[in-house]
């Protein structure tokens, strides 16, 4: 530098931004989120930035240019200072921050890889089938293309959310039979239509309510008989063994939840009863009564325990 040149002791925000290759607006944002301490203002009420401010601004910019999110940088700064008492502007402090940021990026990379794998699987299986877990879709792989309806897949999706992949895999037997037995599918459609016709205009004591309940009960018995005859019932028994093998019990049931975010922990910990109560179905009183009667008929046939 020329001998006669006297460097400024402090610079205004515009000069600081120009030197660091950023903008005054970005620097103000750094102040707002606690990434860069806000310096004292001068007599003209403008911020003045000194040497240490510029050094911190430069390496913040370097990390931001490397693709590191500002929130991650701020978290690393806050965590490093609070937990270790280290000077984050020192070489050791920066090394510690970069180490933690690298760990964060590795976690994000693993999450992105998981998301990409899920998207690739959805494209391979089909958008709706791919929403189901492998444990469920494995039971559907040998079905003719197009034999499953959207409503079937939607029902499996709901069941998996409430009862988990094992519950949905067990329910899949129902849709496998319907997809491969046209006569049963026709009967199922007819009874579904009859149940939908029990709308709010139908009184609960209307004779049609009991009649449809009898038809539903008879159909479910016929469907279950086909499931047993086809060998799917034995497959269902094998599912429990396969599930136990692939999901061995841990000493601490909460062990897996430690790796989930708080929001996901809350969602995954919801009981089946709670989940059922949160899933809306627009059923009329007559239709609900029909379902109750069908369940009562099944209970009457069940052997005493």
Coordinates of C-alpha atoms in Angstrom, one line a residue:
X1 CA 0.0 0.0 0.0
X2 CA 1.3 3.5 -0.7
X3 CA 3.2 5.1 2.2
X4 CA 0.8 8.0 2.3
X5 CA -2.3 5.9 2.4
X6 CA -4.1 5.8 5.7
X7 CA -6.7 2.9 5.9
X8 CA -10.1 3.7 7.4
X9 CA -10.5 2.4 11.0
X10 CA -14.2 1.6 10.2
X11 CA -16.3 1.5 7.0
X12 CA -20.0 2.0 6.3
X13 CA -22.3 -0.9 5.4
X14 CA -22.1 -0.2 1.6
X15 CA -18.3 -0.4 1.6
X16 CA -18.4 -3.5 3.7
X17 CA -20.8 -5.2 1.4
X18 CA -18.8 -4.2 -1.7
X19 CA -15.6 -5.6 -0.2
X20 CA -17.2 -8.9 0.9
X21 CA -19.0 -9.3 -2.4
X22 CA -22.5 -9.2 -1.0
X23 CA -25.2 -6.6 -0.5
X24 CA -26.2 -4.3 2.4
X25 CA -29.5 -6.1 2.5
X26 CA -27.8 -9.4 3.0
X27 CA -25.7 -8.0 5.8
X28 CA -28.8 -6.6 7.5
X29 CA -30.3 -10.0 7.2
X30 CA -27.2 -11.5 8.9
X31 CA -27.8 -9.1 11.8
X32 CA -31.5 -10.0 12.0
X33 CA -30.8 -13.8 12.3
X34 CA -27.9 -13.4 14.7
X35 CA -25.3 -14.5 12.3
X36 CA -23.3 -11.3 12.4
X37 CA -23.2 -9.1 15.5
X38 CA -24.6 -5.7 14.8
X39 CA -21.9 -3.0 15.3
X40 CA -22.5 0.2 17.1
X41 CA -23.8 3.1 15.1
X42 CA -21.9 6.3 14.6
X43 CA -22.9 9.9 15.2
X44 CA -24.8 9.8 11.9
X45 CA -26.8 6.7 13.1
X46 CA -25.1 4.5 10.5
X47 CA -23.4 1.2 11.3
X48 CA -19.6 1.2 11.2
X49 CA -17.7 -2.1 10.5
X50 CA -14.2 -2.8 11.8
X51 CA -11.5 -5.3 10.9
X52 CA -13.0 -8.2 13.0
X53 CA -16.4 -7.6 11.5
X54 CA -15.0 -7.8 8.0
X55 CA -13.1 -11.0 8.8
X56 CA -16.2 -12.7 10.1
X57 CA -18.3 -11.4 7.2
X58 CA -15.7 -12.8 4.7
X59 CA -15.7 -16.3 6.0
X60 CA -19.5 -16.3 6.4
X61 CA -19.7 -15.4 2.7
X62 CA -17.2 -18.1 1.9
X63 CA -19.3 -20.8 3.6
X64 CA -22.5 -19.4 2.1
X65 CA -20.9 -19.5 -1.4
X66 CA -20.1 -23.2 -0.7
X67 CA -23.8 -23.8 -0.5
X68 CA -24.1 -23.9 3.3
X69 CA -27.5 -22.6 4.5
X70 CA -27.3 -19.5 6.7
X71 CA -29.4 -21.2 9.4
X72 CA -26.8 -23.9 9.5
X73 CA -24.0 -21.4 9.8
X74 CA -25.9 -19.6 12.6
X75 CA -26.6 -22.8 14.4
X76 CA -23.0 -23.8 14.3
X77 CA -21.9 -20.4 15.6
X78 CA -24.4 -20.4 18.4
X79 CA -23.7 -24.1 19.4
X80 CA -20.0 -23.7 19.2
X81 CA -19.8 -20.6 21.4
X82 CA -22.4 -21.8 23.9
X83 CA -21.1 -25.4 24.4
X84 CA -17.4 -24.9 24.1
X85 CA -16.8 -21.3 24.9
X86 CA -14.4 -21.3 21.9
X87 CA -13.6 -18.1 20.0
X88 CA -15.5 -18.8 16.7
X89 CA -13.3 -16.3 14.9
X90 CA -10.1 -18.2 15.8
X91 CA -8.7 -21.0 13.7
X92 CA -9.8 -23.7 16.1
X93 CA -13.3 -22.1 16.3
X94 CA -13.7 -22.1 12.6
X95 CA -12.5 -25.7 12.3
X96 CA -15.0 -26.8 14.8
X97 CA -17.8 -25.0 13.1
X98 CA -16.8 -26.4 9.7
X99 CA -16.7 -29.9 11.2
X100 CA -20.2 -29.6 12.6
X101 CA -21.4 -28.1 9.3
X102 CA -19.9 -31.0 7.4
X103 CA -21.8 -33.4 9.7
X104 CA -25.0 -31.5 9.0
X105 CA -24.4 -31.6 5.3
X106 CA -23.8 -35.4 5.5
X107 CA -27.1 -35.8 7.3
X108 CA -28.9 -33.7 4.7
X109 CA -27.2 -35.7 1.9
X110 CA -28.4 -38.9 3.5
X111 CA -31.9 -37.5 3.7
X112 CA -31.9 -36.4 0.1
X113 CA -30.6 -39.8 -1.0
X114 CA -33.5 -41.4 1.0
X115 CA -36.0 -39.0 -0.7
X116 CA -34.6 -39.7 -4.1
X117 CA -34.8 -43.4 -3.6
X118 CA -38.4 -43.1 -2.5
X119 CA -39.3 -41.0 -5.6
X120 CA -37.5 -43.5 -7.9
X121 CA -39.5 -46.3 -6.3
X122 CA -42.8 -44.4 -6.8
X123 CA -41.9 -44.0 -10.5
X124 CA -41.1 -47.7 -10.8
X125 CA -44.1 -49.0 -8.9
X126 CA -46.5 -46.4 -10.1
X127 CA -47.4 -43.2 -8.4
X128 CA -50.1 -44.7 -6.1
X129 CA -48.7 -48.1 -5.5
X130 CA -45.3 -46.6 -4.8
X131 CA -46.8 -44.7 -1.9
X132 CA -47.2 -48.0 -0.1
X133 CA -44.3 -49.7 1.7
X134 CA -42.4 -52.6 0.2
X135 CA -44.0 -55.0 2.7
X136 CA -47.4 -54.2 1.1
X137 CA -46.5 -53.9 -2.5
X138 CA -44.8 -57.3 -2.4
X139 CA -48.2 -58.9 -2.1
X140 CA -49.5 -57.0 -5.2
X141 CA -46.6 -57.7 -7.6
X142 CA -48.2 -60.7 -9.4
X143 CA -51.5 -59.1 -10.2
X144 CA -52.4 -58.2 -13.8
X145 CA -51.7 -54.6 -14.7
X146 CA -54.7 -52.4 -14.0
X147 CA -56.5 -55.0 -12.0
X148 CA -56.2 -52.9 -8.8
X149 CA -58.4 -49.8 -8.6
X150 CA -57.5 -46.5 -7.2
X151 CA -60.0 -47.0 -4.4
X152 CA -58.2 -50.2 -3.4
X153 CA -54.9 -48.5 -3.2
X154 CA -56.4 -45.6 -1.3
X155 CA -57.8 -48.1 1.3
X156 CA -54.4 -49.7 1.7
X157 CA -52.8 -46.4 2.2
X158 CA -55.2 -45.5 5.0
X159 CA -54.8 -48.9 6.6
X160 CA -51.1 -48.6 6.5
X161 CA -51.3 -45.2 8.2
X162 CA -53.5 -46.6 10.9
X163 CA -52.3 -50.2 11.5
X164 CA -48.9 -50.1 9.9
X165 CA -47.4 -52.0 6.9
X166 CA -48.3 -55.4 8.5
X167 CA -52.0 -54.5 8.8
X168 CA -52.1 -53.2 5.2
X169 CA -50.3 -56.3 3.9
X170 CA -53.0 -58.5 5.6
X171 CA -55.7 -56.3 4.0
X172 CA -54.1 -56.7 0.6
X173 CA -55.4 -60.3 0.5
X174 CA -58.8 -58.9 0.0
X175 CA -57.9 -56.8 -3.0
X176 CA -55.9 -59.6 -4.5
X177 CA -59.0 -61.8 -4.5
X178 CA -61.2 -59.0 -5.8
X179 CA -58.7 -58.3 -8.6
X180 CA -58.6 -62.0 -9.7
X181 CA -62.3 -63.0 -9.2
X182 CA -64.6 -60.9 -11.4
X183 CA -67.8 -62.4 -9.9
X184 CA -66.7 -61.4 -6.4
X185 CA -65.7 -57.9 -7.7
X186 CA -69.2 -57.5 -9.2
X187 CA -70.8 -58.5 -5.9
X188 CA -68.6 -56.1 -4.0
X189 CA -69.5 -53.2 -6.3
X190 CA -73.2 -54.0 -6.0
X191 CA -73.0 -54.0 -2.2
X192 CA -70.9 -50.9 -2.1
X193 CA -73.5 -49.1 -4.2
X194 CA -76.3 -50.3 -1.9
X195 CA -74.4 -49.0 1.2
X196 CA -73.8 -45.7 -0.5
X197 CA -77.5 -45.5 -1.2
X198 CA -78.2 -45.5 2.5
X199 CA -77.8 -41.7 2.7
X200 CA -79.1 -39.1 5.1
X201 CA -82.6 -39.5 3.6
X202 CA -82.9 -43.1 4.8
X203 CA -84.1 -43.7 8.4
X204 CA -82.0 -46.0 10.5
X205 CA -85.0 -48.4 11.0
X206 CA -85.6 -48.6 7.2
X207 CA -85.8 -52.3 6.2
X208 CA -83.1 -51.7 3.6
X209 CA -80.6 -51.1 6.3
X210 CA -80.9 -54.6 7.7
X211 CA -81.1 -56.1 4.2
X212 CA -77.9 -54.5 3.1
X213 CA -76.2 -55.6 6.4
X214 CA -77.2 -59.2 5.6
X215 CA -75.8 -58.9 2.1
X216 CA -72.6 -57.4 3.4
X217 CA -72.2 -60.2 5.9
X218 CA -72.8 -62.9 3.3
X219 CA -70.3 -61.3 1.0
X220 CA -67.6 -61.1 3.6
X221 CA -68.0 -64.8 4.4
X222 CA -67.8 -65.7 0.7
X223 CA -64.7 -63.5 0.3
X224 CA -63.0 -65.0 3.3
X225 CA -63.7 -68.5 2.0
X226 CA -62.0 -67.7 -1.3
X227 CA -59.0 -66.3 0.6
X228 CA -58.7 -69.5 2.5
X229 CA -59.2 -71.7 -0.6
X230 CA -56.6 -69.8 -2.6
X231 CA -53.9 -70.2 0.0
X232 CA -53.8 -66.5 0.8
X233 CA -54.8 -67.3 4.4
X234 CA -51.6 -69.3 4.9
X235 CA -49.7 -66.4 3.3
X236 CA -51.2 -64.2 5.9
X237 CA -49.9 -66.4 8.7
X238 CA -46.4 -66.2 7.1
X239 CA -46.6 -62.5 7.0
X240 CA -46.4 -62.3 10.8
X241 CA -43.2 -64.4 10.8
X242 CA -41.7 -62.2 8.0
X243 CA -42.6 -59.1 9.9
X244 CA -41.1 -60.3 13.1
X245 CA -37.9 -61.3 11.3
X246 CA -37.5 -58.0 9.6
X247 CA -38.6 -55.9 12.6
X248 CA -37.0 -57.6 15.7
X249 CA -38.2 -56.2 19.0
X250 CA -35.7 -53.8 20.7
X251 CA -34.9 -53.6 24.4
X252 CA -36.1 -50.0 24.3
X253 CA -39.3 -49.4 22.2
X254 CA -38.4 -45.7 22.0
X255 CA -35.0 -46.4 20.5
X256 CA -36.1 -45.7 16.9
X257 CA -38.0 -42.6 17.9
X258 CA -34.8 -40.9 19.0
X259 CA -33.8 -40.6 15.3
X260 CA -37.1 -38.9 14.3
X261 CA -37.8 -35.2 14.3
X262 CA -40.3 -34.0 17.0
X263 CA -43.1 -33.7 14.4
X264 CA -42.5 -37.2 13.0
X265 CA -42.3 -38.6 16.5
X266 CA -45.7 -37.2 17.3
X267 CA -47.2 -38.5 14.1
X268 CA -45.7 -42.0 14.4
X269 CA -46.6 -42.3 18.1
X270 CA -50.4 -41.8 17.4
X271 CA -52.4 -44.9 18.4
X272 CA -54.6 -46.8 16.0
X273 CA -57.6 -45.6 18.0
X274 CA -56.6 -42.0 17.8
X275 CA -55.8 -42.3 14.0
X276 CA -59.2 -43.8 13.3
X277 CA -60.9 -40.9 15.1
X278 CA -59.0 -38.4 12.9
X279 CA -59.9 -40.0 9.5
X280 CA -63.2 -38.6 8.2
X281 CA -65.8 -40.7 6.5
X282 CA -69.1 -39.2 5.3
X283 CA -71.3 -42.0 6.5
X284 CA -75.0 -41.4 7.2
X285 CA -76.6 -42.7 10.4
X286 CA -78.3 -45.4 8.3
X287 CA -75.0 -46.5 6.8
X288 CA -73.4 -46.6 10.2
X289 CA -76.3 -48.7 11.6
X290 CA -75.9 -51.0 8.6
X291 CA -72.2 -51.5 9.5
X292 CA -73.1 -52.2 13.1
X293 CA -75.7 -54.8 12.1
X294 CA -73.1 -56.6 9.8
X295 CA -70.6 -56.7 12.7
X296 CA -73.3 -58.1 15.0
X297 CA -74.0 -60.9 12.5
X298 CA -70.3 -61.7 12.3
X299 CA -70.1 -61.8 16.1
X300 CA -73.0 -64.2 16.4
X301 CA -71.2 -66.6 14.1
X302 CA -67.8 -66.4 15.8
X303 CA -67.1 -69.3 18.1
X304 CA -67.1 -68.6 21.8
X305 CA -63.6 -67.9 23.4

